[in-house]
């Protein structure tokens, strides 16, 4: 099955892949020159990942640290740019290392170009990084 190309549909598909822990397929949704940004990243964490390979290296260890179960409260907003959406959601699950609950609120601004994610700005709460088990291998920490 090929991935959807409309921004909202592609984004929903990407969330399903994260829940399935299929990081390779998730990375496959990205444009080769795609950029992922974390505007609120604290010191020692990446603020910008340039290119599909950088995104892949960052995301590959994700399922080993956070076991996502659901993305409740998903709301996708269209913008005046038909290729850009704003998504509001929560990611819930557990931290693998400690088996503690994981509950993070996200806002993402995502731009899709030619059916692939070209830009993803991830606005999340950096204070949650103080929790044991949230240190990703790709984080640079």
C-alpha atoms as a printed R data frame, in Angstrom:
    type eleno elety resid chain resno      x      y      z
1   ATOM     1    CA   UNK     A     1  0.000  0.000  0.000
2   ATOM     2    CA   UNK     A     2  1.405  3.390 -0.908
3   ATOM     3    CA   UNK     A     3  1.362  6.247  1.563
4   ATOM     4    CA   UNK     A     4 -1.295  8.948  1.203
5   ATOM     5    CA   UNK     A     5 -0.097 12.261 -0.183
6   ATOM     6    CA   UNK     A     6 -2.548 14.825  1.252
7   ATOM     7    CA   UNK     A     7 -0.830 16.421  4.269
8   ATOM     8    CA   UNK     A     8 -3.473 15.475  6.874
9   ATOM     9    CA   UNK     A     9 -3.775 11.908  5.576
10  ATOM    10    CA   UNK     A    10 -0.007 11.476  5.369
11  ATOM    11    CA   UNK     A    11  0.347 12.750  8.925
12  ATOM    12    CA   UNK     A    12 -2.293 10.326 10.248
13  ATOM    13    CA   UNK     A    13 -0.504  7.515  8.394
14  ATOM    14    CA   UNK     A    14  2.805  8.569  9.995
15  ATOM    15    CA   UNK     A    15  1.252  8.322 13.467
16  ATOM    16    CA   UNK     A    16  0.009  4.784 12.726
17  ATOM    17    CA   UNK     A    17  3.534  3.810 11.684
18  ATOM    18    CA   UNK     A    18  4.936  5.208 14.948
19  ATOM    19    CA   UNK     A    19  2.387  3.196 16.935
20  ATOM    20    CA   UNK     A    20  3.408  0.101 14.940
21  ATOM    21    CA   UNK     A    21  7.053  0.973 15.725
22  ATOM    22    CA   UNK     A    22  7.847  0.835 12.015
23  ATOM    23    CA   UNK     A    23 10.495  3.533 12.040
24  ATOM    24    CA   UNK     A    24 11.880  2.529  8.633
25  ATOM    25    CA   UNK     A    25  8.465  3.032  7.023
26  ATOM    26    CA   UNK     A    26  8.009  6.291  8.976
27  ATOM    27    CA   UNK     A    27 11.354  7.584  7.688
28  ATOM    28    CA   UNK     A    28 10.285  6.459  4.215
29  ATOM    29    CA   UNK     A    29  7.621  9.181  4.308
30  ATOM    30    CA   UNK     A    30 10.324 11.860  4.370
31  ATOM    31    CA   UNK     A    31 11.769 13.858  1.492
32  ATOM    32    CA   UNK     A    32 15.512 13.300  1.037
33  ATOM    33    CA   UNK     A    33 16.154 16.910  2.063
34  ATOM    34    CA   UNK     A    34 13.487 16.988  4.790
35  ATOM    35    CA   UNK     A    35 14.143 19.031  7.921
36  ATOM    36    CA   UNK     A    36 12.965 18.234 11.457
37  ATOM    37    CA   UNK     A    37 13.181 21.028 14.010
38  ATOM    38    CA   UNK     A    38 12.737 21.151 17.774
39  ATOM    39    CA   UNK     A    39 12.368 24.864 18.616
40  ATOM    40    CA   UNK     A    40 12.181 24.238 22.385
41  ATOM    41    CA   UNK     A    41 15.061 21.753 22.590
42  ATOM    42    CA   UNK     A    42 17.196 22.355 25.679
43  ATOM    43    CA   UNK     A    43 20.993 22.546 25.522
44  ATOM    44    CA   UNK     A    44 22.553 19.220 24.545
45  ATOM    45    CA   UNK     A    45 19.587 18.155 22.419
46  ATOM    46    CA   UNK     A    46 19.379 18.627 18.661
47  ATOM    47    CA   UNK     A    47 17.445 21.658 17.489
48  ATOM    48    CA   UNK     A    48 17.561 20.805 13.784
49  ATOM    49    CA   UNK     A    49 18.003 17.608 11.784
50  ATOM    50    CA   UNK     A    50 18.775 18.117  8.105
51  ATOM    51    CA   UNK     A    51 18.058 15.337  5.633
52  ATOM    52    CA   UNK     A    52 16.272 12.026  5.724
53  ATOM    53    CA   UNK     A    53 19.347 10.168  7.062
54  ATOM    54    CA   UNK     A    54 19.700 12.543 10.031
55  ATOM    55    CA   UNK     A    55 16.002 12.077 10.849
56  ATOM    56    CA   UNK     A    56 16.423  8.295 10.563
57  ATOM    57    CA   UNK     A    57 19.450  8.257 12.882
58  ATOM    58    CA   UNK     A    58 17.547 10.310 15.459
59  ATOM    59    CA   UNK     A    59 14.344  8.246 15.299
60  ATOM    60    CA   UNK     A    60 15.751  4.710 14.985
61  ATOM    61    CA   UNK     A    61 16.193  4.159 18.774
62  ATOM    62    CA   UNK     A    62 12.845  5.793 19.640
63  ATOM    63    CA   UNK     A    63 10.875  2.528 20.202
64  ATOM    64    CA   UNK     A    64 13.579  1.279 22.564
65  ATOM    65    CA   UNK     A    65 12.911  4.227 24.860
66  ATOM    66    CA   UNK     A    66  9.241  5.125 24.462
67  ATOM    67    CA   UNK     A    67  6.502  2.560 23.867
68  ATOM    68    CA   UNK     A    68  3.712  4.623 22.335
69  ATOM    69    CA   UNK     A    69  0.191  3.264 22.700
70  ATOM    70    CA   UNK     A    70 -2.001  6.027 21.294
71  ATOM    71    CA   UNK     A    71 -2.231  9.593 20.032
72  ATOM    72    CA   UNK     A    72 -5.484 10.738 21.619
73  ATOM    73    CA   UNK     A    73 -6.933 14.183 21.149
74  ATOM    74    CA   UNK     A    74 -5.544 14.513 17.614
75  ATOM    75    CA   UNK     A    75 -6.692 17.691 15.922
76  ATOM    76    CA   UNK     A    76 -5.374 18.652 12.502
77  ATOM    77    CA   UNK     A    77 -5.765 22.224 11.319
78  ATOM    78    CA   UNK     A    78 -5.421 23.320  7.733
79  ATOM    79    CA   UNK     A    79 -3.517 26.492  6.989
80  ATOM    80    CA   UNK     A    80 -3.605 28.989  4.151
81  ATOM    81    CA   UNK     A    81 -0.790 26.938  2.593
82  ATOM    82    CA   UNK     A    82 -2.406 23.730  1.248
83  ATOM    83    CA   UNK     A    83  0.849 21.803  1.849
84  ATOM    84    CA   UNK     A    84  1.096 22.776  5.545
85  ATOM    85    CA   UNK     A    85 -0.915 21.548  8.524
86  ATOM    86    CA   UNK     A    86 -0.783 22.164 12.258
87  ATOM    87    CA   UNK     A    87 -1.419 19.099 14.423
88  ATOM    88    CA   UNK     A    88 -2.293 19.103 18.117
89  ATOM    89    CA   UNK     A    89 -2.155 15.814 20.009
90  ATOM    90    CA   UNK     A    90 -0.972 13.827 22.967
91  ATOM    91    CA   UNK     A    91  1.346 10.859 22.798
92  ATOM    92    CA   UNK     A    92  0.662  8.315 25.533
93  ATOM    93    CA   UNK     A    93  2.384  5.085 26.424
94  ATOM    94    CA   UNK     A    94  5.213  4.082 28.726
95  ATOM    95    CA   UNK     A    95  8.910  4.668 29.165
96  ATOM    96    CA   UNK     A    96 10.598  1.357 28.381
97  ATOM    97    CA   UNK     A    97 13.509  1.737 30.821
98  ATOM    98    CA   UNK     A    98 11.396  2.528 33.897
99  ATOM    99    CA   UNK     A    99  7.946  1.249 32.846
100 ATOM   100    CA   UNK     A   100  6.580  4.667 33.934
101 ATOM   101    CA   UNK     A   101  3.676  6.261 32.112
102 ATOM   102    CA   UNK     A   102  4.461  8.578 29.207
103 ATOM   103    CA   UNK     A   103  2.078 11.412 28.380
104 ATOM   104    CA   UNK     A   104  3.343 14.267 26.207
105 ATOM   105    CA   UNK     A   105  1.429 17.050 24.507
106 ATOM   106    CA   UNK     A   106  2.667 18.029 21.068
107 ATOM   107    CA   UNK     A   107  2.011 20.680 18.481
108 ATOM   108    CA   UNK     A   108  3.580 20.018 15.101
109 ATOM   109    CA   UNK     A   109  3.768 22.198 12.020
110 ATOM   110    CA   UNK     A   110  4.227 19.884  9.050
111 ATOM   111    CA   UNK     A   111  4.791 20.702  5.397
112 ATOM   112    CA   UNK     A   112  4.368 18.027  2.732
113 ATOM   113    CA   UNK     A   113  5.955 18.409 -0.689
114 ATOM   114    CA   UNK     A   114  5.391 15.917 -3.512
115 ATOM   115    CA   UNK     A   115  3.796 13.455 -1.086
116 ATOM   116    CA   UNK     A   116  6.695 13.475  1.395
117 ATOM   117    CA   UNK     A   117  7.354 15.267  4.669
118 ATOM   118    CA   UNK     A   118  9.575 18.226  3.809
119 ATOM   119    CA   UNK     A   119  9.461 20.081  7.115
120 ATOM   120    CA   UNK     A   120  8.392 19.058 10.614
121 ATOM   121    CA   UNK     A   121  8.584 21.510 13.510
122 ATOM   122    CA   UNK     A   122  7.935 19.638 16.752
123 ATOM   123    CA   UNK     A   123  6.834 21.789 19.696
124 ATOM   124    CA   UNK     A   124  6.972 19.681 22.873
125 ATOM   125    CA   UNK     A   125  7.720 20.178 26.569
126 ATOM   126    CA   UNK     A   126 11.485 19.905 27.174
127 ATOM   127    CA   UNK     A   127 10.915 19.600 30.938
128 ATOM   128    CA   UNK     A   128  9.742 16.036 30.305
129 ATOM   129    CA   UNK     A   129 13.351 15.161 29.458
130 ATOM   130    CA   UNK     A   130 14.098 15.163 33.164
131 ATOM   131    CA   UNK     A   131 12.282 11.824 33.394
132 ATOM   132    CA   UNK     A   132 14.524  8.748 33.516
133 ATOM   133    CA   UNK     A   133 14.319  6.707 30.311
134 ATOM   134    CA   UNK     A   134 13.839  9.609 27.931
135 ATOM   135    CA   UNK     A   135 17.454  9.867 26.799
136 ATOM   136    CA   UNK     A   136 17.458  8.744 23.161
137 ATOM   137    CA   UNK     A   137 20.672  7.476 21.606
138 ATOM   138    CA   UNK     A   138 20.086  9.960 18.787
139 ATOM   139    CA   UNK     A   139 19.783 12.905 21.133
140 ATOM   140    CA   UNK     A   140 23.425 13.796 21.407
141 ATOM   141    CA   UNK     A   141 23.231 13.749 25.202
